[in-house]
Amino acid sequence: MKDFRSDNTLGASPEILDAITRASAGSMTSYGNDEITARVRKRCSEIFGRQVDVFPVLTGTAANSLSIAAMTPLFGAVFCHEDAHIQRDELGAVEFFSGGAKLILIAGAVGKLHPGDLERSIDEIRKSKKTAVPACVSLTNATEAGTVYTDDEIRALCEVARGNGLRVHLDGARFANAFVSGATDIDGVDILSFGASKNGTLAGDVIVVFNRALSEELSLRWHRAGQRLSKMRFLSAQLEAYLTNDLWLRNARHANAMARRLRDVIGEAVEIVRPVDANIVFVRCPPPSGFLFGDWPIFGPDVYRIVMGFNTSEQDVDELAQSLMRSRSIAT
Amino acid sequence: MKDFRSDNTLGASPEILDAITRASAGSMTSYGNDEITARVRKRCSEIFGRQVDVFPVLTGTAANSLSIAAMTPLFGAVFCHEDAHIQRDELGAVEFFSGGAKLILIAGAVGKLHPGDLERSIDEIRKSKKTAVPACVSLTNATEAGTVYTDDEIRALCEVARGNGLRVHLDGARFANAFVSGATDIDGVDILSFGASKNGTLAGDVIVVFNRALSEELSLRWHRAGQRLSKMRFLSAQLEAYLTNDLWLRNARHANAMARRLRDVIGEAVEIVRPVDANIVFVRCPPPSGFLFGDWPIFGPDVYRIVMGFNTSEQDVDELAQSLMRSRSIAT
Amino acid sequence: MKDFRSDNTLGASPEILDAITRASAGSMTSYGNDEITARVRKRCSEIFGRQVDVFPVLTGTAANSLSIAAMTPLFGAVFCHEDAHIQRDELGAVEFFSGGAKLILIAGAVGKLHPGDLERSIDEIRKSKKTAVPACVSLTNATEAGTVYTDDEIRALCEVARGNGLRVHLDGARFANAFVSGATDIDGVDILSFGASKNGTLAGDVIVVFNRALSEELSLRWHRAGQRLSKMRFLSAQLEAYLTNDLWLRNARHANAMARRLRDVIGEAVEIVRPVDANIVFVRCPPPSGFLFGDWPIFGPDVYRIVMGFNTSEQDVDELAQSLMRSRSIAT
Amino acid sequence: MKDFRSDNTLGASPEILDAITRASAGSMTSYGNDEITARVRKRCSEIFGRQVDVFPVLTGTAANSLSIAAMTPLFGAVFCHEDAHIQRDELGAVEFFSGGAKLILIAGAVGKLHPGDLERSIDEIRKSKKTAVPACVSLTNATEAGTVYTDDEIRALCEVARGNGLRVHLDGARFANAFVSGATDIDGVDILSFGASKNGTLAGDVIVVFNRALSEELSLRWHRAGQRLSKMRFLSAQLEAYLTNDLWLRNARHANAMARRLRDVIGEAVEIVRPVDANIVFVRCPPPSGFLFGDWPIFGPDVYRIVMGFNTSEQDVDELAQSLMRSRSIAT
């Protein structure tokens, strides 16, 4: 079976595996006070062009909920898209880590928030006085719909947030895929959940803090959440390899290219229900025999998700495309 | 510098690294629904001679606090030794994950709880009616003092817990070290934090549930805590290798032997302040030049912790012993 | 100024004040173990025709959030109307007391949930597996829109809840107003927040538990929430007076009658935007000079809330009606 | 039966009951935005000689836990006496409202903390780095042992707190009883739980905030905790009467005088196990027939608590004294 269900059903890049083995030699200070973690921080600072703090974590759920909890009081409102991963897929982790903050859900085409809707929603909550206190906006890029906010779109949303005194969290579970599609501006962002495991590592994501006033509290929440590895070197070594020689960008470019390849081949033969900006293709068509897709009923009946990864081969994509078109013509 | 600060400043066993590389091939269902995780469950069931559920996690803090939260209401009392890791080293993780449960601290020589003291403490809390509701006992084996409860001692404590309707959690961050010292009985235990990262893995511990009525809730807490890896195979593969061909026992036997070796060589030349039952030696003596120890002021002035690991060499131990005795004779 | 903003801007019934003074004599066991509280429990059991447990509390927010927390795990989903008080007016109290449960908001005309929508919403959350675990439904009667669910409507919603294994909470902040409008069936309800302060007491609401398996945990949550008065007699005495000689029903009947009186007089002269089933009239018309209304922008531009109380006089209602019609004809 | 179990088994002062009846007239803005609450704030500012903010609440548990939560991060350490009400009697309310802060218990003779012990405890926790982050000290005056810290003692403890960057909470459940014993200095205190219900009100305590930077967050926590009464006037009216014409001081002076009267009469005939500084007498002697005492096993075998109230009569005290001496001579 060819598996297109998700980028987390894949293995790890060889460069990542090598880095782990190399990191195993010798003794090293535990809990993140080691030299590899220090280098990851330096590398992230270079990439983003400013001094950042980094907190490696094991899962995107941890990255998102710790980041948001560090910028949201327990009576705070977190504004996000109604299909956001933090709403749909984390079993209330944000509510838990924040002590009961409230997600305010906003609809928006192709998985994106629209600045006008965000402004209206913040305004309504602020005026209510008793629903929650507007605290932050959580954006996802690439979005859960496989689309990518442009830099202009992100800037416009950050301006609404800033204008209302709110902070901005960016869920970048697929940040690399958005980045190589041109979304590189993080100027208005306070904290980024910088995903890596969907793009080649074993399990390593990293919280990147641009607004460093939040770092001390985040550091303590990170420890008490059980996310601060004793042998942090093994997580940091993955991240270092990921950010070296553009592995993160190469892997993402490949995955995105495979998604475009599929889209271009199947053309209009199969209905594609969302724009293909990153590494995901949503189709209205069940998987042909020999292939695995992800079910995606929230996008409508018979909708499935096809995800390309860092190691998806052109041949597999082409076979999938052929099978899709064949099954389609049979159906017709 | 020879590093004896902790067993978490060491790298990983070669068998573990190999297993990770092997696990990377092909696609696999995510979030723990893969075949490797299924085999880990089967292997744990064999080792403990009963059907268990397993939840791989990333840190001991996560293992302890999720386990205790699953057996303790938010107004519950958790009885533990005053030096327990859950009290001293986890920044209130148990209080957090449980929704505000209260740790009831009990003193006890050489890091161990005494059944009579436990009984009295449970009794006092029960009678108070307004302090907390007695819910569970958390034991650590090997203890934070480097001692090992015998099977009889563990059984006596479990009897007190059971007789009072309390559940039992066992913090087994160094369970392997206790096991090879003869502490193998887990009959009265509801959930075990089965440590692995101090004994050869990268970061993989596993929650082993004997009282399977607790598993469903634990499963949901595990996900929302951000501890359920998407690429779980990489964690489970480590655990599988750890539990294969007795690697866990071989590593622990070696570490314990190194501790005994040090103890036997230095004899009375240096004051050893706790019995050496596992892989730790507490000495009243600062580290000689060229060696790193862990500071341990809670055991008294000038007390330091020396920890042996799965890959500590006899030669390093002997050099340490010689240096200790030399520095001692200089001091005298 | 004549104040029609809310039923909580009014004072207390003379019977309630007398009861407080009477209750002050002598000494009485504290924390609810007194004879008056025992009689309140007995009286509630008579009214509802079954053995109940009662927990007097000070505010509706406490009643709602403690009740829901007692029937919802921390990863649970609470289904409610999008305008529910628990969503809009309690600053996340349910999220807080439950440890981070998630409110799932459902739209519905005239403030009411529709069984089909509830079924669909439960179904979607259940299938998601990772959003939250369906746990309970919270209904409000009389609703926040001033309408009253009929017994048939409540039964149909309870059936959906039961059929899905969910519990039912009834927010009865204005339960008396619904009751005298004919909504008397509480057969499918697990816990009722039985409001009293909007209908004549100082501050006394009472949690009435029909599903008594929930009482023990609720009792402990009640204490630790700081809602268990030491001099409980003063709260229970209010509740006893409230439930004696049908004071609760007489007060509610009067308030409802005043609302109908206003509606009937102003007829079509002023737009009434919601059906008038209880003691509230929503009008699209600002308050005339000399009167205070509540702003209600969530029901549309220029919408205001007019609330009748247990001591609103016919004369005040008539004056208001005349003023409304006069200002209307000026506007036209 | 003459009831000496607690000051919360008594009724309310007539002045308080009158104030409630007077407050019932007319309509008034709800949720604390009324003129009576404004006057309570003004009155408290006069009493304490500085501008304060006030948050009336229903119980001492609410006052303590909301106050402490407003000055303690969720990973914070709260230093208090091992017999503090927040540790022994509130079912973990501080842990709950703070999101899992840790109480650090300190022993101390006659219910009092000693500055040296406090300093050492803060120091140990700070150095641990992983236990909790020192955040605040909670003192009780009058203490749970019926003793009263002098102004000098309070100042010395506040200096230790300040010198370590910690905030200070004062649990003043019996603040009036301490005040009339000479403890009037609140200069180093950030927030006071100003008790009233043990000294004559129905249920009204009030959080008095001296460090007004904490008020905004406290205000939001107060609402979401279900402690912000809709008809706040009824709570504030009690507090206003309590603080008018020195009712609070008169009531406390009387209660303290009754305790001294008992002490002076029984002299050495009955063992008094704690100094009598306020309105409580701890005796090692069961209640004679016709009297009710509170059990107090934590102060030793056969120890009981005798509490005097604002309306305890001299005659009752004298009868008690005679009975105690009679039963004593029989026992001997």
mmCIF file with all atom_site columns, C-alpha atoms in Angstrom, chain A residues 1-3 5-13 17 20-21 23-31 58-59 61-62 65 85 89-93 95-99 196-203 219-221 223-231 233-234 238 292 310-311, chain B residues 1-3 5-13 17 20-21 23-31 58-59 61-62 65 85 89-93 95-99 196-203 219-221 223-231 233-234 238 292 310-311:
data_model
loop_
_atom_site.group_PDB
_atom_site.id
_atom_site.type_symbol
_atom_site.label_atom_id
_atom_site.label_alt_id
_atom_site.label_comp_id
_atom_site.label_asym_id
_atom_site.label_entity_id
_atom_site.label_seq_id
_atom_site.pdbx_PDB_ins_code
_atom_site.Cartn_x
_atom_site.Cartn_y
_atom_site.Cartn_z
_atom_site.occupancy
_atom_site.B_iso_or_equiv
_atom_site.pdbx_formal_charge
_atom_site.auth_seq_id
_atom_site.auth_comp_id
_atom_site.auth_asym_id
_atom_site.auth_atom_id
_atom_site.pdbx_PDB_model_num
ATOM 1   C CA . MET A 1 1   ? 0.000  0.000  0.000  1.00 0.00 ? 1   MET A CA 1
ATOM 2   C CA . LYS A 1 2   ? 1.259  3.452  -0.885 1.00 0.00 ? 2   LYS A CA 1
ATOM 3   C CA . ASP A 1 3   ? 0.618  5.660  2.147  1.00 0.00 ? 3   ASP A CA 1
ATOM 4   C CA . ARG A 1 5   ? -2.451 9.698  4.782  1.00 0.00 ? 5   ARG A CA 1
ATOM 5   C CA . SER A 1 6   ? -0.106 12.132 6.448  1.00 0.00 ? 6   SER A CA 1
ATOM 6   C CA . ASP A 1 7   ? 3.464  13.354 6.604  1.00 0.00 ? 7   ASP A CA 1
ATOM 7   C CA . ASN A 1 8   ? 3.693  11.783 10.044 1.00 0.00 ? 8   ASN A CA 1
ATOM 8   C CA . THR A 1 9   ? 3.380  8.236  8.740  1.00 0.00 ? 9   THR A CA 1
ATOM 9   C CA . LEU A 1 10  ? 6.823  8.594  7.163  1.00 0.00 ? 10  LEU A CA 1
ATOM 10  C CA . GLY A 1 11  ? 10.230 7.861  8.642  1.00 0.00 ? 11  GLY A CA 1
ATOM 11  C CA . ALA A 1 12  ? 13.117 10.261 9.171  1.00 0.00 ? 12  ALA A CA 1
ATOM 12  C CA . SER A 1 13  ? 15.733 11.824 6.876  1.00 0.00 ? 13  SER A CA 1
ATOM 13  C CA . LEU A 1 17  ? 19.469 9.638  11.908 1.00 0.00 ? 17  LEU A CA 1
ATOM 14  C CA . ILE A 1 20  ? 21.460 11.283 16.503 1.00 0.00 ? 20  ILE A CA 1
ATOM 15  C CA . THR A 1 21  ? 24.177 8.690  16.321 1.00 0.00 ? 21  THR A CA 1
ATOM 16  C CA . ALA A 1 23  ? 25.266 13.105 19.317 1.00 0.00 ? 23  ALA A CA 1
ATOM 17  C CA . SER A 1 24  ? 25.431 9.949  21.410 1.00 0.00 ? 24  SER A CA 1
ATOM 18  C CA . ALA A 1 25  ? 29.169 10.177 22.028 1.00 0.00 ? 25  ALA A CA 1
ATOM 19  C CA . GLY A 1 26  ? 30.479 11.380 25.342 1.00 0.00 ? 26  GLY A CA 1
ATOM 20  C CA . SER A 1 27  ? 28.764 13.021 28.279 1.00 0.00 ? 27  SER A CA 1
ATOM 21  C CA . MET A 1 28  ? 26.829 16.251 28.066 1.00 0.00 ? 28  MET A CA 1
ATOM 22  C CA . THR A 1 29  ? 25.017 18.495 30.510 1.00 0.00 ? 29  THR A CA 1
ATOM 23  C CA . SER A 1 30  ? 21.370 17.533 30.704 1.00 0.00 ? 30  SER A CA 1
ATOM 24  C CA . TYR A 1 31  ? 18.045 19.425 30.472 1.00 0.00 ? 31  TYR A CA 1
ATOM 25  C CA . LEU A 1 58  ? 8.382  16.577 21.310 1.00 0.00 ? 58  LEU A CA 1
ATOM 26  C CA . THR A 1 59  ? 5.027  17.275 19.722 1.00 0.00 ? 59  THR A CA 1
ATOM 27  C CA . THR A 1 61  ? 0.448  19.839 20.560 1.00 0.00 ? 61  THR A CA 1
ATOM 28  C CA . ALA A 1 62  ? 3.006  20.674 23.230 1.00 0.00 ? 62  ALA A CA 1
ATOM 29  C CA . SER A 1 65  ? -0.351 24.785 23.912 1.00 0.00 ? 65  SER A CA 1
ATOM 30  C CA . HIS A 1 85  ? -5.489 22.085 14.805 1.00 0.00 ? 85  HIS A CA 1
ATOM 31  C CA . ASP A 1 89  ? -7.072 17.813 17.114 1.00 0.00 ? 89  ASP A CA 1
ATOM 32  C CA . GLU A 1 90  ? -5.517 18.389 20.504 1.00 0.00 ? 90  GLU A CA 1
ATOM 33  C CA . LEU A 1 91  ? -8.232 17.256 22.946 1.00 0.00 ? 91  LEU A CA 1
ATOM 34  C CA . GLY A 1 92  ? -8.381 20.634 24.616 1.00 0.00 ? 92  GLY A CA 1
ATOM 35  C CA . ALA A 1 93  ? -4.634 20.987 25.238 1.00 0.00 ? 93  ALA A CA 1
ATOM 36  C CA . GLU A 1 95  ? -7.622 24.950 27.473 1.00 0.00 ? 95  GLU A CA 1
ATOM 37  C CA . PHE A 1 96  ? -5.657 22.668 29.766 1.00 0.00 ? 96  PHE A CA 1
ATOM 38  C CA . PHE A 1 97  ? -2.235 24.310 29.635 1.00 0.00 ? 97  PHE A CA 1
ATOM 39  C CA . SER A 1 98  ? -3.705 27.813 29.852 1.00 0.00 ? 98  SER A CA 1
ATOM 40  C CA . GLY A 1 99  ? -5.891 27.030 32.856 1.00 0.00 ? 99  GLY A CA 1
ATOM 41  C CA . ALA A 1 196 ? 10.061 19.555 12.095 1.00 0.00 ? 196 ALA A CA 1
ATOM 42  C CA . SER A 1 197 ? 8.667  16.092 12.614 1.00 0.00 ? 197 SER A CA 1
ATOM 43  C CA . LYS A 1 198 ? 6.335  16.259 9.585  1.00 0.00 ? 198 LYS A CA 1
ATOM 44  C CA . ASN A 1 199 ? 9.340  17.231 7.483  1.00 0.00 ? 199 ASN A CA 1
ATOM 45  C CA . GLY A 1 200 ? 12.043 14.758 8.400  1.00 0.00 ? 200 GLY A CA 1
ATOM 46  C CA . THR A 1 201 ? 12.849 14.527 12.102 1.00 0.00 ? 201 THR A CA 1
ATOM 47  C CA . LEU A 1 202 ? 11.800 11.775 14.481 1.00 0.00 ? 202 LEU A CA 1
ATOM 48  C CA . ALA A 1 203 ? 9.844  13.909 16.865 1.00 0.00 ? 203 ALA A CA 1
ATOM 49  C CA . SER A 1 219 ? 10.899 27.934 30.356 1.00 0.00 ? 219 SER A CA 1
ATOM 50  C CA . LEU A 1 220 ? 9.214  27.005 33.640 1.00 0.00 ? 220 LEU A CA 1
ATOM 51  C CA . ARG A 1 221 ? 6.020  25.793 31.951 1.00 0.00 ? 221 ARG A CA 1
ATOM 52  C CA . HIS A 1 223 ? 9.831  21.881 32.461 1.00 0.00 ? 223 HIS A CA 1
ATOM 53  C CA . ARG A 1 224 ? 6.665  21.245 34.452 1.00 0.00 ? 224 ARG A CA 1
ATOM 54  C CA . ALA A 1 225 ? 4.844  20.013 31.350 1.00 0.00 ? 225 ALA A CA 1
ATOM 55  C CA . GLY A 1 226 ? 7.312  17.130 31.120 1.00 0.00 ? 226 GLY A CA 1
ATOM 56  C CA . GLN A 1 227 ? 8.614  18.425 27.763 1.00 0.00 ? 227 GLN A CA 1
ATOM 57  C CA . ARG A 1 228 ? 12.142 19.267 28.834 1.00 0.00 ? 228 ARG A CA 1
ATOM 58  C CA . LEU A 1 229 ? 14.150 16.193 27.927 1.00 0.00 ? 229 LEU A CA 1
ATOM 59  C CA . SER A 1 230 ? 16.946 15.178 30.259 1.00 0.00 ? 230 SER A CA 1
ATOM 60  C CA . LYS A 1 231 ? 19.003 14.049 27.276 1.00 0.00 ? 231 LYS A CA 1
ATOM 61  C CA . ARG A 1 233 ? 21.052 16.667 23.027 1.00 0.00 ? 233 ARG A CA 1
ATOM 62  C CA . PHE A 1 234 ? 19.165 13.995 21.122 1.00 0.00 ? 234 PHE A CA 1
ATOM 63  C CA . GLN A 1 238 ? 17.888 16.484 15.136 1.00 0.00 ? 238 GLN A CA 1
ATOM 64  C CA . LEU A 1 292 ? -4.109 5.099  1.589  1.00 0.00 ? 292 LEU A CA 1
ATOM 65  C CA . PHE A 1 310 ? 10.099 14.694 2.122  1.00 0.00 ? 310 PHE A CA 1
ATOM 66  C CA . ASN A 1 311 ? 10.676 11.238 0.696  1.00 0.00 ? 311 ASN A CA 1
ATOM 67  C CA . MET B 1 1   ? 36.502 15.636 32.616 1.00 0.00 ? 1   MET B CA 1
ATOM 68  C CA . LYS B 1 2   ? 34.959 12.360 33.745 1.00 0.00 ? 2   LYS B CA 1
ATOM 69  C CA . ASP B 1 3   ? 31.249 12.979 34.231 1.00 0.00 ? 3   ASP B CA 1
ATOM 70  C CA . ARG B 1 5   ? 26.772 13.834 37.686 1.00 0.00 ? 5   ARG B CA 1
ATOM 71  C CA . SER B 1 6   ? 23.877 11.758 36.465 1.00 0.00 ? 6   SER B CA 1
ATOM 72  C CA . ASP B 1 7   ? 22.865 8.867  34.273 1.00 0.00 ? 7   ASP B CA 1
ATOM 73  C CA . ASN B 1 8   ? 21.170 11.398 32.011 1.00 0.00 ? 8   ASN B CA 1
ATOM 74  C CA . THR B 1 9   ? 24.414 13.044 30.939 1.00 0.00 ? 9   THR B CA 1
ATOM 75  C CA . LEU B 1 10  ? 25.287 9.887  29.023 1.00 0.00 ? 10  LEU B CA 1
ATOM 76  C CA . GLY B 1 11  ? 24.477 8.933  25.453 1.00 0.00 ? 11  GLY B CA 1
ATOM 77  C CA . ALA B 1 12  ? 22.454 5.962  24.212 1.00 0.00 ? 12  ALA B CA 1
ATOM 78  C CA . SER B 1 13  ? 23.158 2.261  23.826 1.00 0.00 ? 13  SER B CA 1
ATOM 79  C CA . LEU B 1 17  ? 20.496 3.719  17.930 1.00 0.00 ? 17  LEU B CA 1
ATOM 80  C CA . ILE B 1 20  ? 15.836 3.818  15.516 1.00 0.00 ? 20  ILE B CA 1
ATOM 81  C CA . THR B 1 21  ? 17.488 3.566  12.162 1.00 0.00 ? 21  THR B CA 1
ATOM 82  C CA . ALA B 1 23  ? 12.358 1.792  12.434 1.00 0.00 ? 23  ALA B CA 1
ATOM 83  C CA . SER B 1 24  ? 12.682 4.611  9.930  1.00 0.00 ? 24  SER B CA 1
ATOM 84  C CA . ALA B 1 25  ? 11.950 2.447  6.899  1.00 0.00 ? 25  ALA B CA 1
ATOM 85  C CA . GLY B 1 26  ? 8.573  2.588  5.246  1.00 0.00 ? 26  GLY B CA 1
ATOM 86  C CA . SER B 1 27  ? 5.309  4.181  6.331  1.00 0.00 ? 27  SER B CA 1
ATOM 87  C CA . MET B 1 28  ? 3.512  3.361  9.549  1.00 0.00 ? 28  MET B CA 1
ATOM 88  C CA . THR B 1 29  ? 0.270  4.408  11.197 1.00 0.00 ? 29  THR B CA 1
ATOM 89  C CA . SER B 1 30  ? 0.852  7.355  13.479 1.00 0.00 ? 30  SER B CA 1
ATOM 90  C CA . TYR B 1 31  ? -0.039 8.186  17.116 1.00 0.00 ? 31  TYR B CA 1
ATOM 91  C CA . LEU B 1 58  ? 9.125  11.393 26.634 1.00 0.00 ? 58  LEU B CA 1
ATOM 92  C CA . THR B 1 59  ? 10.146 12.168 30.191 1.00 0.00 ? 59  THR B CA 1
ATOM 93  C CA . THR B 1 61  ? 8.047  13.943 34.750 1.00 0.00 ? 61  THR B CA 1
ATOM 94  C CA . ALA B 1 62  ? 5.355  13.197 32.194 1.00 0.00 ? 62  ALA B CA 1
ATOM 95  C CA . SER B 1 65  ? 2.358  13.193 36.626 1.00 0.00 ? 65  SER B CA 1
ATOM 96  C CA . HIS B 1 85  ? 11.309 13.440 42.631 1.00 0.00 ? 85  HIS B CA 1
ATOM 97  C CA . ASP B 1 89  ? 12.261 18.115 40.837 1.00 0.00 ? 89  ASP B CA 1
ATOM 98  C CA . GLU B 1 90  ? 9.199  18.511 38.656 1.00 0.00 ? 90  GLU B CA 1
ATOM 99  C CA . LEU B 1 91  ? 8.103  22.117 39.302 1.00 0.00 ? 91  LEU B CA 1
ATOM 100 C CA . GLY B 1 92  ? 4.687  21.049 40.498 1.00 0.00 ? 92  GLY B CA 1
ATOM 101 C CA . ALA B 1 93  ? 3.854  18.809 37.534 1.00 0.00 ? 93  ALA B CA 1
ATOM 102 C CA . GLU B 1 95  ? -0.256 19.463 41.027 1.00 0.00 ? 95  GLU B CA 1
ATOM 103 C CA . PHE B 1 96  ? -0.688 20.739 37.472 1.00 0.00 ? 96  PHE B CA 1
ATOM 104 C CA . PHE B 1 97  ? -1.719 17.546 35.703 1.00 0.00 ? 97  PHE B CA 1
ATOM 105 C CA . SER B 1 98  ? -4.038 16.503 38.532 1.00 0.00 ? 98  SER B CA 1
ATOM 106 C CA . GLY B 1 99  ? -5.814 19.854 38.708 1.00 0.00 ? 99  GLY B CA 1
ATOM 107 C CA . ALA B 1 196 ? 14.456 3.849  30.241 1.00 0.00 ? 196 ALA B CA 1
ATOM 108 C CA . SER B 1 197 ? 16.277 7.043  29.376 1.00 0.00 ? 197 SER B CA 1
ATOM 109 C CA . LYS B 1 198 ? 18.610 6.867  32.399 1.00 0.00 ? 198 LYS B CA 1
ATOM 110 C CA . ASN B 1 199 ? 19.531 3.341  31.324 1.00 0.00 ? 199 ASN B CA 1
ATOM 111 C CA . GLY B 1 200 ? 20.271 3.599  27.628 1.00 0.00 ? 200 GLY B CA 1
ATOM 112 C CA . THR B 1 201 ? 17.502 5.092  25.510 1.00 0.00 ? 201 THR B CA 1
ATOM 113 C CA . LEU B 1 202 ? 17.379 8.593  24.041 1.00 0.00 ? 202 LEU B CA 1
ATOM 114 C CA . ALA B 1 203 ? 14.243 9.774  25.739 1.00 0.00 ? 203 ALA B CA 1
ATOM 115 C CA . SER B 1 219 ? -5.026 7.547  27.042 1.00 0.00 ? 219 SER B CA 1
ATOM 116 C CA . LEU B 1 220 ? -6.935 10.809 26.665 1.00 0.00 ? 220 LEU B CA 1
ATOM 117 C CA . ARG B 1 221 ? -4.748 12.677 29.155 1.00 0.00 ? 221 ARG B CA 1
ATOM 118 C CA . HIS B 1 223 ? -2.827 12.864 24.032 1.00 0.00 ? 223 HIS B CA 1
ATOM 119 C CA . ARG B 1 224 ? -3.861 16.239 25.439 1.00 0.00 ? 224 ARG B CA 1
ATOM 120 C CA . ALA B 1 225 ? -0.617 16.525 27.387 1.00 0.00 ? 225 ALA B CA 1
ATOM 121 C CA . GLY B 1 226 ? 1.289  16.574 24.111 1.00 0.00 ? 226 GLY B CA 1
ATOM 122 C CA . GLN B 1 227 ? 3.033  13.312 24.990 1.00 0.00 ? 227 GLN B CA 1
ATOM 123 C CA . ARG B 1 228 ? 1.571  11.160 22.247 1.00 0.00 ? 228 ARG B CA 1
ATOM 124 C CA . LEU B 1 229 ? 4.116  11.271 19.459 1.00 0.00 ? 229 LEU B CA 1
ATOM 125 C CA . SER B 1 230 ? 2.828  11.310 15.921 1.00 0.00 ? 230 SER B CA 1
ATOM 126 C CA . LYS B 1 231 ? 5.773  9.184  14.828 1.00 0.00 ? 231 LYS B CA 1
ATOM 127 C CA . ARG B 1 233 ? 7.372  4.191  16.144 1.00 0.00 ? 233 ARG B CA 1
ATOM 128 C CA . PHE B 1 234 ? 10.600 6.001  16.968 1.00 0.00 ? 234 PHE B CA 1
ATOM 129 C CA . GLN B 1 238 ? 13.748 2.307  21.450 1.00 0.00 ? 238 GLN B CA 1
ATOM 130 C CA . LEU B 1 292 ? 32.201 15.992 37.839 1.00 0.00 ? 292 LEU B CA 1
ATOM 131 C CA . PHE B 1 310 ? 25.246 1.669  31.435 1.00 0.00 ? 310 PHE B CA 1
ATOM 132 C CA . ASN B 1 311 ? 28.525 2.632  29.756 1.00 0.00 ? 311 ASN B CA 1
#
